[in-house]
Tab-separated table of C-alpha atoms in Angstrom:
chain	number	residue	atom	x	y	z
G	1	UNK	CA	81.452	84.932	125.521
G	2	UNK	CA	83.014	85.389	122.216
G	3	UNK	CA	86.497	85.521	121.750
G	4	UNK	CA	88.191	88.714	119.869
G	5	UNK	CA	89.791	86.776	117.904
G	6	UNK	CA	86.749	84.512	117.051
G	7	UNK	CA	84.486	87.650	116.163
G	8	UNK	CA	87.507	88.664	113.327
G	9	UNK	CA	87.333	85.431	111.947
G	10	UNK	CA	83.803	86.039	111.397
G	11	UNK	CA	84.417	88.387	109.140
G	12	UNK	CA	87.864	87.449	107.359
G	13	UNK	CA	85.393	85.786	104.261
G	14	UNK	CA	83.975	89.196	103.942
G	15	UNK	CA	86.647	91.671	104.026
G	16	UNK	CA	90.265	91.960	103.636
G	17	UNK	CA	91.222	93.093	107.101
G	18	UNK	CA	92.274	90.695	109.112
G	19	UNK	CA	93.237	90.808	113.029
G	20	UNK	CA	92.756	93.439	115.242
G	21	UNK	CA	92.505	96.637	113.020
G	22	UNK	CA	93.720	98.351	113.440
G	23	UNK	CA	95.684	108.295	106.855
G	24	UNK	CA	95.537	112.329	107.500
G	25	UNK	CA	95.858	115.719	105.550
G	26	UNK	CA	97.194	119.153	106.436
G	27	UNK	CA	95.875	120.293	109.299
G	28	UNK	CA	93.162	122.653	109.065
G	29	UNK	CA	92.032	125.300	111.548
G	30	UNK	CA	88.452	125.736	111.947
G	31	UNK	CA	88.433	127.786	115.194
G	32	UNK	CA	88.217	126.109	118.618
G	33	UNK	CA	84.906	126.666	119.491
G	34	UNK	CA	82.517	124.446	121.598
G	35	UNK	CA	78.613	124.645	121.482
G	36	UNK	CA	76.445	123.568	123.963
G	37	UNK	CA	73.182	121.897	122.489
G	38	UNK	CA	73.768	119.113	120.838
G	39	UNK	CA	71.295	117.888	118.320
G	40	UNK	CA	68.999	114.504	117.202
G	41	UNK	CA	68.203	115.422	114.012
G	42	UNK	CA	71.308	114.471	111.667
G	43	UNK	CA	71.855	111.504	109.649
G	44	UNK	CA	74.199	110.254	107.282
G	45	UNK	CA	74.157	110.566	103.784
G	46	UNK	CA	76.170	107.954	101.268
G	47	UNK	CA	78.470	109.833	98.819
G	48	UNK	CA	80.122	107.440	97.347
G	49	UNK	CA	79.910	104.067	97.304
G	50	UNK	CA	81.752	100.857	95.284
G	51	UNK	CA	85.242	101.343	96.189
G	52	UNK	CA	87.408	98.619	97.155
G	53	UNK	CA	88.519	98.786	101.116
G	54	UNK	CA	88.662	102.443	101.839
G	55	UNK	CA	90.468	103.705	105.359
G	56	UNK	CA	90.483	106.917	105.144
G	57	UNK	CA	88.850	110.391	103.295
G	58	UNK	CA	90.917	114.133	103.910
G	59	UNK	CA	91.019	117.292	102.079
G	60	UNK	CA	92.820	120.390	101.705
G	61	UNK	CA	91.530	123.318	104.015
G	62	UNK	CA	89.232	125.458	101.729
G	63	UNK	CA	88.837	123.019	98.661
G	64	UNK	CA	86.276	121.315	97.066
G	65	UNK	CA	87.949	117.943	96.692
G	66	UNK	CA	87.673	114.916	98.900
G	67	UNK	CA	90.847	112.429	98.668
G	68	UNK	CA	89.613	108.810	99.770
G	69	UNK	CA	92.449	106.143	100.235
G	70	UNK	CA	91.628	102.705	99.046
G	71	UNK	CA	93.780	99.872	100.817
G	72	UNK	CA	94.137	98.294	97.596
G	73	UNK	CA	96.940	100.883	96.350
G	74	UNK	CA	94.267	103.557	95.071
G	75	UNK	CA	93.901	107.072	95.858
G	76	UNK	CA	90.588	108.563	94.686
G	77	UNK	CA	89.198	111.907	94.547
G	78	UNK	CA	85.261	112.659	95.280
G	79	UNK	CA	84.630	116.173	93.315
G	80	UNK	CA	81.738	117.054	91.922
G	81	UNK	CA	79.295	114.186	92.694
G	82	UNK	CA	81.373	111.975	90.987
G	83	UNK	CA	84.195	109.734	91.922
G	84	UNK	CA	87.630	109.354	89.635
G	85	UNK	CA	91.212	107.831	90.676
G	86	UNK	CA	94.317	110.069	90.499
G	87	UNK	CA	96.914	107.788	91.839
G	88	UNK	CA	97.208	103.465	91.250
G	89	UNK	CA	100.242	102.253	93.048
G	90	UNK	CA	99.004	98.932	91.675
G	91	UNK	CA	101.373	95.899	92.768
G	92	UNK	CA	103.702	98.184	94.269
G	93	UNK	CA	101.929	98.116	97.131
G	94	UNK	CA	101.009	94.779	99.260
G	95	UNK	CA	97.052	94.266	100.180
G	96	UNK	CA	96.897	91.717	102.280
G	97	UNK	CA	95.337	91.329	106.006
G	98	UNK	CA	96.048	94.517	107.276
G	99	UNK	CA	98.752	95.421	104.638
G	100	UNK	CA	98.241	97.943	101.870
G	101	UNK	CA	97.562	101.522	101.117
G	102	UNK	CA	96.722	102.995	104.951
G	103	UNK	CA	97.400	106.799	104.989
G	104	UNK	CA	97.933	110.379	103.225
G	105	UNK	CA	99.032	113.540	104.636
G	106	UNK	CA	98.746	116.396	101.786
G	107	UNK	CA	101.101	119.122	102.611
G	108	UNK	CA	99.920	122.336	104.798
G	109	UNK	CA	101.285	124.577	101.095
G	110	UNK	CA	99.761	121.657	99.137
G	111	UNK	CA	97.734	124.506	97.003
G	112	UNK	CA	101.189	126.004	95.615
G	113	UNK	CA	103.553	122.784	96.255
G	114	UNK	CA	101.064	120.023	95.456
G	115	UNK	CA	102.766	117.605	97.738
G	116	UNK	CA	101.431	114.582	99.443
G	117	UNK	CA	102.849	112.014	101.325
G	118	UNK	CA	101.345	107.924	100.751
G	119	UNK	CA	101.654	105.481	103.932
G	120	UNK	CA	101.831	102.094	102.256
G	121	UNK	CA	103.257	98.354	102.524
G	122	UNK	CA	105.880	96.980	100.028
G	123	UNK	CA	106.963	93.812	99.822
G	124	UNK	CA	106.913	91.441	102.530
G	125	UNK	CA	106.158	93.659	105.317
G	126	UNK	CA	108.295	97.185	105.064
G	127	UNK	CA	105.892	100.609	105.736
G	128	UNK	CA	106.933	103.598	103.422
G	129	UNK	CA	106.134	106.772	103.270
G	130	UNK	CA	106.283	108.183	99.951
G	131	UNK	CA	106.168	111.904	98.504
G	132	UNK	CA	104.174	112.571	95.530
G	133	UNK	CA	103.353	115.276	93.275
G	134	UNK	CA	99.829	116.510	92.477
G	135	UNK	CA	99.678	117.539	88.536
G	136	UNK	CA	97.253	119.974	88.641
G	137	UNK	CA	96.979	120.231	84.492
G	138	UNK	CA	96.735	116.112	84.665
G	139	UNK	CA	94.281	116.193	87.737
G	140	UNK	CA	96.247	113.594	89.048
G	141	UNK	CA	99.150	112.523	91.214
G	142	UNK	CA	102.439	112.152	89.130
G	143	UNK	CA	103.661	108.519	89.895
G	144	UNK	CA	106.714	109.308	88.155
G	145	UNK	CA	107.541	111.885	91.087
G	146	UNK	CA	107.957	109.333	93.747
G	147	UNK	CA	110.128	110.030	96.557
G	148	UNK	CA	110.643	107.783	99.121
G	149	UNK	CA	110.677	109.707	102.600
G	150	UNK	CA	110.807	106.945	105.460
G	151	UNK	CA	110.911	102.768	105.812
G	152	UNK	CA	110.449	100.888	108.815
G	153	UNK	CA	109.757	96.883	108.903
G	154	UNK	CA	107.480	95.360	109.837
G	155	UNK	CA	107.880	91.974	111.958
G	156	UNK	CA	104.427	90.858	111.544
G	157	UNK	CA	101.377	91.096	109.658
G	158	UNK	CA	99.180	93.077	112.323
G	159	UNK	CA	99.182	96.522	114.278
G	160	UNK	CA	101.112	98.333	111.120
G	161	UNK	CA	99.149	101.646	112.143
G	162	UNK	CA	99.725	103.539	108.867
G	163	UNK	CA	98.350	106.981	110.018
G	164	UNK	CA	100.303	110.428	109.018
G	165	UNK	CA	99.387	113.805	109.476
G	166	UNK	CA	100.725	117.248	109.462
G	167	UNK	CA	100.587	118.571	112.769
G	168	UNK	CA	100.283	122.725	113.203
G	169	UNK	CA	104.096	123.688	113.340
G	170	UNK	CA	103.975	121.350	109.667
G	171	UNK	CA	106.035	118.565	110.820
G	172	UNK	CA	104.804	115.082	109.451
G	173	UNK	CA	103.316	112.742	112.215
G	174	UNK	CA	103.415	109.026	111.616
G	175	UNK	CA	101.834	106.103	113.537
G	176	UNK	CA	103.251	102.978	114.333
G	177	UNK	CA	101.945	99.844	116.008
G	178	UNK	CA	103.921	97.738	118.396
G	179	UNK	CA	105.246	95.013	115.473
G	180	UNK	CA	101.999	93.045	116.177
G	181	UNK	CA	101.313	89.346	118.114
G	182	UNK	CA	99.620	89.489	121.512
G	183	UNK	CA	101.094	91.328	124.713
G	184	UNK	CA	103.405	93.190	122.826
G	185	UNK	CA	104.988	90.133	121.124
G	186	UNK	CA	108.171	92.201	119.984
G	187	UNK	CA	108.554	93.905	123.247
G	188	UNK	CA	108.427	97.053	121.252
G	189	UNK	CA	105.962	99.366	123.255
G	190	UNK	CA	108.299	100.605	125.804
G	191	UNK	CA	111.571	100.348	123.521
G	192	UNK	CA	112.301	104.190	123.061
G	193	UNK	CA	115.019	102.779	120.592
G	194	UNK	CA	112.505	101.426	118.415
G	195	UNK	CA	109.820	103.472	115.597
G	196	UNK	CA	107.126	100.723	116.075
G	197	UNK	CA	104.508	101.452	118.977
G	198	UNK	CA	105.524	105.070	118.240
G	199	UNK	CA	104.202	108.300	116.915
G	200	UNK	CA	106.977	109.692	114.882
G	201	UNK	CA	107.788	113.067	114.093
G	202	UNK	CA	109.909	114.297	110.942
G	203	UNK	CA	110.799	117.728	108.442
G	204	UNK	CA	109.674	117.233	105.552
G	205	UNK	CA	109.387	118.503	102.282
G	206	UNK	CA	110.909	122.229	100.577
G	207	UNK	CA	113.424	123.474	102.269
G	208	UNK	CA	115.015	119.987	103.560
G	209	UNK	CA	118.370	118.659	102.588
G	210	UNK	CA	117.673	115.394	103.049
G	211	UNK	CA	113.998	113.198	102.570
G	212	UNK	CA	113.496	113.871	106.199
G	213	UNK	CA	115.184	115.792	109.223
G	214	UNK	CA	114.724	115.532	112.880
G	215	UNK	CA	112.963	118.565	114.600
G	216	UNK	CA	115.432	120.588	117.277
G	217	UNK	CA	112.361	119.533	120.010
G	218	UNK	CA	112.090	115.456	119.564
G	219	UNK	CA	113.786	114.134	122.857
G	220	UNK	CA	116.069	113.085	121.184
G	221	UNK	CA	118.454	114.496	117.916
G	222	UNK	CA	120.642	111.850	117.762
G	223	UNK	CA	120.687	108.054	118.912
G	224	UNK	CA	118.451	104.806	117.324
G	225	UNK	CA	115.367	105.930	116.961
G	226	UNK	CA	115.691	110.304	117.416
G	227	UNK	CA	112.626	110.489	114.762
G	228	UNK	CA	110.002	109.213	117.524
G	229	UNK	CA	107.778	111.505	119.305
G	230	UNK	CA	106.080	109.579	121.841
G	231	UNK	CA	105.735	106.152	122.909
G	232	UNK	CA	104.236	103.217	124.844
G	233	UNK	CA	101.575	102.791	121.533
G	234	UNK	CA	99.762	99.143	120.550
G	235	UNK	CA	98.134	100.489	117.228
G	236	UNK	CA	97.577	104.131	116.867
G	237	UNK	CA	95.086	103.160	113.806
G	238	UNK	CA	93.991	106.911	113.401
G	239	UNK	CA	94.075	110.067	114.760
G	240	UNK	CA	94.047	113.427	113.809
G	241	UNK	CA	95.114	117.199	114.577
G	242	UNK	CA	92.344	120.002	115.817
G	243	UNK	CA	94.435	123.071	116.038
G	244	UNK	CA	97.037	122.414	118.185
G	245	UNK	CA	95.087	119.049	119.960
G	246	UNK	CA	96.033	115.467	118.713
G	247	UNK	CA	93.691	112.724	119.183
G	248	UNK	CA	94.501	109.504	118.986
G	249	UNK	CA	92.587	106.249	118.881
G	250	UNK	CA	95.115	103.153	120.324
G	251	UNK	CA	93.337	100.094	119.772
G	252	UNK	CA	93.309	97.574	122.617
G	253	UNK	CA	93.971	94.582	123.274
G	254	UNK	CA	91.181	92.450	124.780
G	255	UNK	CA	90.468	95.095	127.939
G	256	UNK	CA	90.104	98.649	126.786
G	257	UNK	CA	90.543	100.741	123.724
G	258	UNK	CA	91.442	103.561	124.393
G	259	UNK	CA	91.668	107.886	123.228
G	260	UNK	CA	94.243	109.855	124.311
G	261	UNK	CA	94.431	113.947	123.421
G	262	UNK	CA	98.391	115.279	123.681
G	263	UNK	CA	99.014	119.064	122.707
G	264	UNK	CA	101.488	118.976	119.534
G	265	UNK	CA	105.287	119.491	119.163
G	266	UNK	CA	107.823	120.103	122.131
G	267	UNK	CA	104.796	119.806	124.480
G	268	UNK	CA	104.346	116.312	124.650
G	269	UNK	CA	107.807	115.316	123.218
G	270	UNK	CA	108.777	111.715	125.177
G	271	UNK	CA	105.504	111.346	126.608
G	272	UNK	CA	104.879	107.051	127.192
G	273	UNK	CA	101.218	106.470	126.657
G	274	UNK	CA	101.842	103.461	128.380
G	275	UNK	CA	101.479	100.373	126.541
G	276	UNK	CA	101.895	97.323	127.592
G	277	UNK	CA	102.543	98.165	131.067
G	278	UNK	CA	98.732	99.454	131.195
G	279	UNK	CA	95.941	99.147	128.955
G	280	UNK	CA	93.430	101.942	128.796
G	281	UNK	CA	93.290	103.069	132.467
G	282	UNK	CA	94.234	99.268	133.871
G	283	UNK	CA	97.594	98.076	135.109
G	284	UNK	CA	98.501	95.145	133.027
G	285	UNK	CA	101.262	92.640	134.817
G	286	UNK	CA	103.128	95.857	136.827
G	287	UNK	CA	101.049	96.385	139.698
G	288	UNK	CA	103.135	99.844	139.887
G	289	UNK	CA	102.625	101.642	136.519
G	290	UNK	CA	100.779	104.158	137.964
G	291	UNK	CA	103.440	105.392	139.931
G	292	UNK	CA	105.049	105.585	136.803
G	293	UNK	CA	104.960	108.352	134.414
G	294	UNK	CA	102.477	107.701	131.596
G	295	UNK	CA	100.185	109.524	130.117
G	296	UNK	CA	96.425	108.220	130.650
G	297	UNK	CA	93.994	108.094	128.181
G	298	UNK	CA	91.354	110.582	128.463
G	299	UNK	CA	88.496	108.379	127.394
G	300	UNK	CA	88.235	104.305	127.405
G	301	UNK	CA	85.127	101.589	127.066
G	302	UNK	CA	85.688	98.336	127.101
G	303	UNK	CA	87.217	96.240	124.232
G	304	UNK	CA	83.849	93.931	124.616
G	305	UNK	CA	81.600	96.366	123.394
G	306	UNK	CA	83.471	96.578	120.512
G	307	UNK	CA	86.142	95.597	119.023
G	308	UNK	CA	88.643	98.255	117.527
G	309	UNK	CA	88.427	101.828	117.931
G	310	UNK	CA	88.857	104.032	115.028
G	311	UNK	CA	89.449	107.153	115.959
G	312	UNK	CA	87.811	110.120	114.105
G	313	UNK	CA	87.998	114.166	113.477
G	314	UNK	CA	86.489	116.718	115.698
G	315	UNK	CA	83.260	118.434	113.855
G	316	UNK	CA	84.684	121.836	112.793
G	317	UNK	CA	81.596	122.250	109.859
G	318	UNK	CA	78.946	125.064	109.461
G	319	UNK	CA	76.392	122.359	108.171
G	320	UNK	CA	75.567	121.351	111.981
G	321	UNK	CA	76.709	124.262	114.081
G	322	UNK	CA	75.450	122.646	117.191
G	323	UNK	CA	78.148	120.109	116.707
G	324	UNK	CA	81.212	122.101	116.656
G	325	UNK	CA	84.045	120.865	118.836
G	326	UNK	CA	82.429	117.632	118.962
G	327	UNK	CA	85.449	114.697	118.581
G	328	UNK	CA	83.946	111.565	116.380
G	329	UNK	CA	85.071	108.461	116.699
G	330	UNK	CA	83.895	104.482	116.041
G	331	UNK	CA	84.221	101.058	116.228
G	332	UNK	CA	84.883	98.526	113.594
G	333	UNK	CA	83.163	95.404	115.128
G	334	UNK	CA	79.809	97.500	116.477
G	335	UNK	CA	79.569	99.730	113.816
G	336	UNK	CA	78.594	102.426	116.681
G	337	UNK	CA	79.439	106.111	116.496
G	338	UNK	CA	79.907	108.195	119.553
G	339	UNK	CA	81.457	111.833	119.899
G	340	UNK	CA	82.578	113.727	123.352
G	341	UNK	CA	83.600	117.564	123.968
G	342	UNK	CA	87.765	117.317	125.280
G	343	UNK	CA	87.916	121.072	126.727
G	344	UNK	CA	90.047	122.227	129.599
G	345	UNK	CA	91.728	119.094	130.208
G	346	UNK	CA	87.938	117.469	130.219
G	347	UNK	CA	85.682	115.226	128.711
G	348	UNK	CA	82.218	115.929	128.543
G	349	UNK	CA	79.058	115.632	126.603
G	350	UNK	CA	79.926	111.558	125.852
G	351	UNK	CA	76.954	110.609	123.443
G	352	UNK	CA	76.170	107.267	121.353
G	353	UNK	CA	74.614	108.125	117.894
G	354	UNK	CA	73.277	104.598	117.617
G	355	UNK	CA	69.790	105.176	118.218
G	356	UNK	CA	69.909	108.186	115.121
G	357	UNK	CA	72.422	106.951	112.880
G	358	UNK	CA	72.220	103.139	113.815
G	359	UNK	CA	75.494	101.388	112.954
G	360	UNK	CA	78.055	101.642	110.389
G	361	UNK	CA	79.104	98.064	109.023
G	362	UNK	CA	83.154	97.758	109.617
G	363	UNK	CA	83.936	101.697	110.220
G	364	UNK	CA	87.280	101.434	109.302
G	365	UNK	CA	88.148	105.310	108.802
G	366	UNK	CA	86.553	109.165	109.003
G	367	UNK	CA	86.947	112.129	107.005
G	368	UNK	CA	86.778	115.831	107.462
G	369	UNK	CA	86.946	117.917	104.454
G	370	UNK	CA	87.910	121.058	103.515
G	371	UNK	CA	85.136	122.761	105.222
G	372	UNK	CA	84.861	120.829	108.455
G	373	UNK	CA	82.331	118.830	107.417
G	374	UNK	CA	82.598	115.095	108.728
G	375	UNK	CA	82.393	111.495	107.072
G	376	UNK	CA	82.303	107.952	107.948
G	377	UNK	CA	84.281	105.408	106.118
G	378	UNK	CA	82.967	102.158	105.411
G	379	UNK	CA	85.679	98.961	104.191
G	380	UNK	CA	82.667	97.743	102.558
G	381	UNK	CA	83.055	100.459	100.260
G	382	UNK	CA	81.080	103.216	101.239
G	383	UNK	CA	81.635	106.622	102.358
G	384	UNK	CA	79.059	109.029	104.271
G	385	UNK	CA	78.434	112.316	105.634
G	386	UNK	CA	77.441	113.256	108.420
G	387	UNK	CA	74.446	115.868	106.957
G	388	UNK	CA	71.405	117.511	108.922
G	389	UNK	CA	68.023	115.437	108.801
């Protein structure tokens, strides 16, 4: 059998990404809804196409505009059939491996405030979040209006995660990976002290002092570390908010990759999701973790059929109403696209789209725009919908 490792090197000629892969908008509600029949006739239709490494589409609830995020430093906007850039952090921001450009979070008031907040890589390996300005009489961010937010280093090259998002109660939600190597090299997973293998959790925006503020309900105000939310994390790559539900897709290691769904805020402040004392639902070394408190995954397949999870949206669109409630999620190395129904503390409904919508070369992001509707995002430079046939 292949190697992981092996099967990345494979494709290390072809695309920037290197390693194990492995960013998010204002969170939209679309109603929590759940249908039953679930249909065979969709496919995917390409929207765009010729960008250099995109990771990730999002929108603002209600508008027309889809923001893609190149890895290469470039935000673009899809509007109108047509594709056009309106911010280039050019050499300000470090492509390389799985360095670069990796997230955006546009604020819940973006309409009225017009902020956004950029996950990138500067320099040799630092993260940064940065706040921008949308000019809506330029049609284009303001680069001028930078404002950096957040930094973290980075000790290596993989597992940077890179995901934000603004959860419901508008706090920002960032994603960091353990500091890369193999079996938690940095020994950051179950360092509560430490941001990386974390999901952190910060104020941001009007009405803040300071860049950022720590909410009242983090477990902990004060301290090292009082921004993270939870931890125990190897690479949150992507996740995403429906309503009040998280989802997040932790990429494994070579046993299990691995979903887990945490309700936001105070609710699952502190929670360890485990890693590396388990991977997916497998003890790894401690024979005892489960009579430990972690929080288990709610849905895991094995790191051979794939590769790298990426985790997706749930379907919240009008275009497929048989799909509604349906979570979306993919894998770089098999291209495949499955979906499952997370309801009640359950998962049900587990499908592979393979057979309909065969498989996606190197999914390294989704989308969900303004209106629910779901894409697929391709590093080879292509982005699709998810449409009915």
């Amino acid at each position: 059998m292949q190697t992981r490792a092996f099967r990345f090197r494979r494709f290390m000629g072809i695309l920037p990404v290197a390693a194990i892969l492995l960013a998010g908008a204002g969170t939209a509600s679309f109603g929590a809804s759940v249908t039953d029949h679930v249909p065979s006739d969709v496919k995917l239709t390409i929207v765009a196409r010729g960008l250099e490494s995109p990771v990730l589409a999002t929108a603002v609830p209600g508008d027309e505009r889809l923001f893609i995020v190149q890895q290469n430093g470039v935000i673009s906007v899809l509007e109108d059939g047509g594709v056009r850039t309106v911010l280039d952090l050019g050499e300000r921001v470090t492509f390389s491996g799985e360095a670069g450009m990796l997230g955006l979070a546009l604020h819940p008031d973006f309409k009225r405030n017009g902020l956004a907040y950029v996950s990138y890589t500067r320099g040799r390996l630092t993260s940064v979040i940065k706040e921008y300005r949308f000019d809506e009489a330029a049609g284009r961010f303001d680069v001028e209006s930078g404002r950096e937010i957040y930094s973290l280093e980075q000790p290596a090259g993989n597992h940077n995660g890179g995901m934000v998002a603004f959860g419901p109660e508008g706090y920002l939600y960032i994603g960091f990976g353990d500091g890369g190597g193999a079996n938690d090299t940095y020994a950051n997973g179950q360092n509560f002290d430490s941001a990386l293998g974390s999901i952190v959790r910060i104020g941001v925006g009007p009405g803040f002092e300071t860049p950022f503020e720590i909410p009242p309900d983090n477990p902990r105000t004060d301290g090292p570390a009082p921004e993270v939310w939870v931890y125990g994390l190897r690479n949150p790559w992507r996740f995403s908010f429906d309503d009040s539900l998280l989802y997040i897709g932790d990429v494994g290691q070579s046993g299990q990759e691995e979903v887990h769904v945490l309700e936001a805020g105070a609710a699952s402040s502190g929670l360890n999701l485990g890693w590396p004392l388990a991977e997916g639902n497998a003890c790894l070394g401690d024979a005892q973790c489960r009579e430990k408190e972690l929080n288990w995954p709610v849905l895991t397949y094995a790191t051979s059929d794939g590769c790298a999870i990426t985790g997706g949206y749930v379907y919240r669109g009008d275009e497929i109403p048989e799909l509604k409630g349906h979570y979306f999620y993919g894998d770089f190395c098999s291209g495949e696209i499955s979906s499952f129904v997370y309801q009640d503390g359950e998962v049900s409904k587990q499908r592979s789209w393979n057979e309909i919508l065969g498989p996606v070369e190197f999914i390294s992001g989704f989308g969900r725009d303004g209106f629910g509707e779901l894409y697929v995002v391709s590093l080879t430079g292509t982005i699709y919908r998810l449409d009915p046939a």
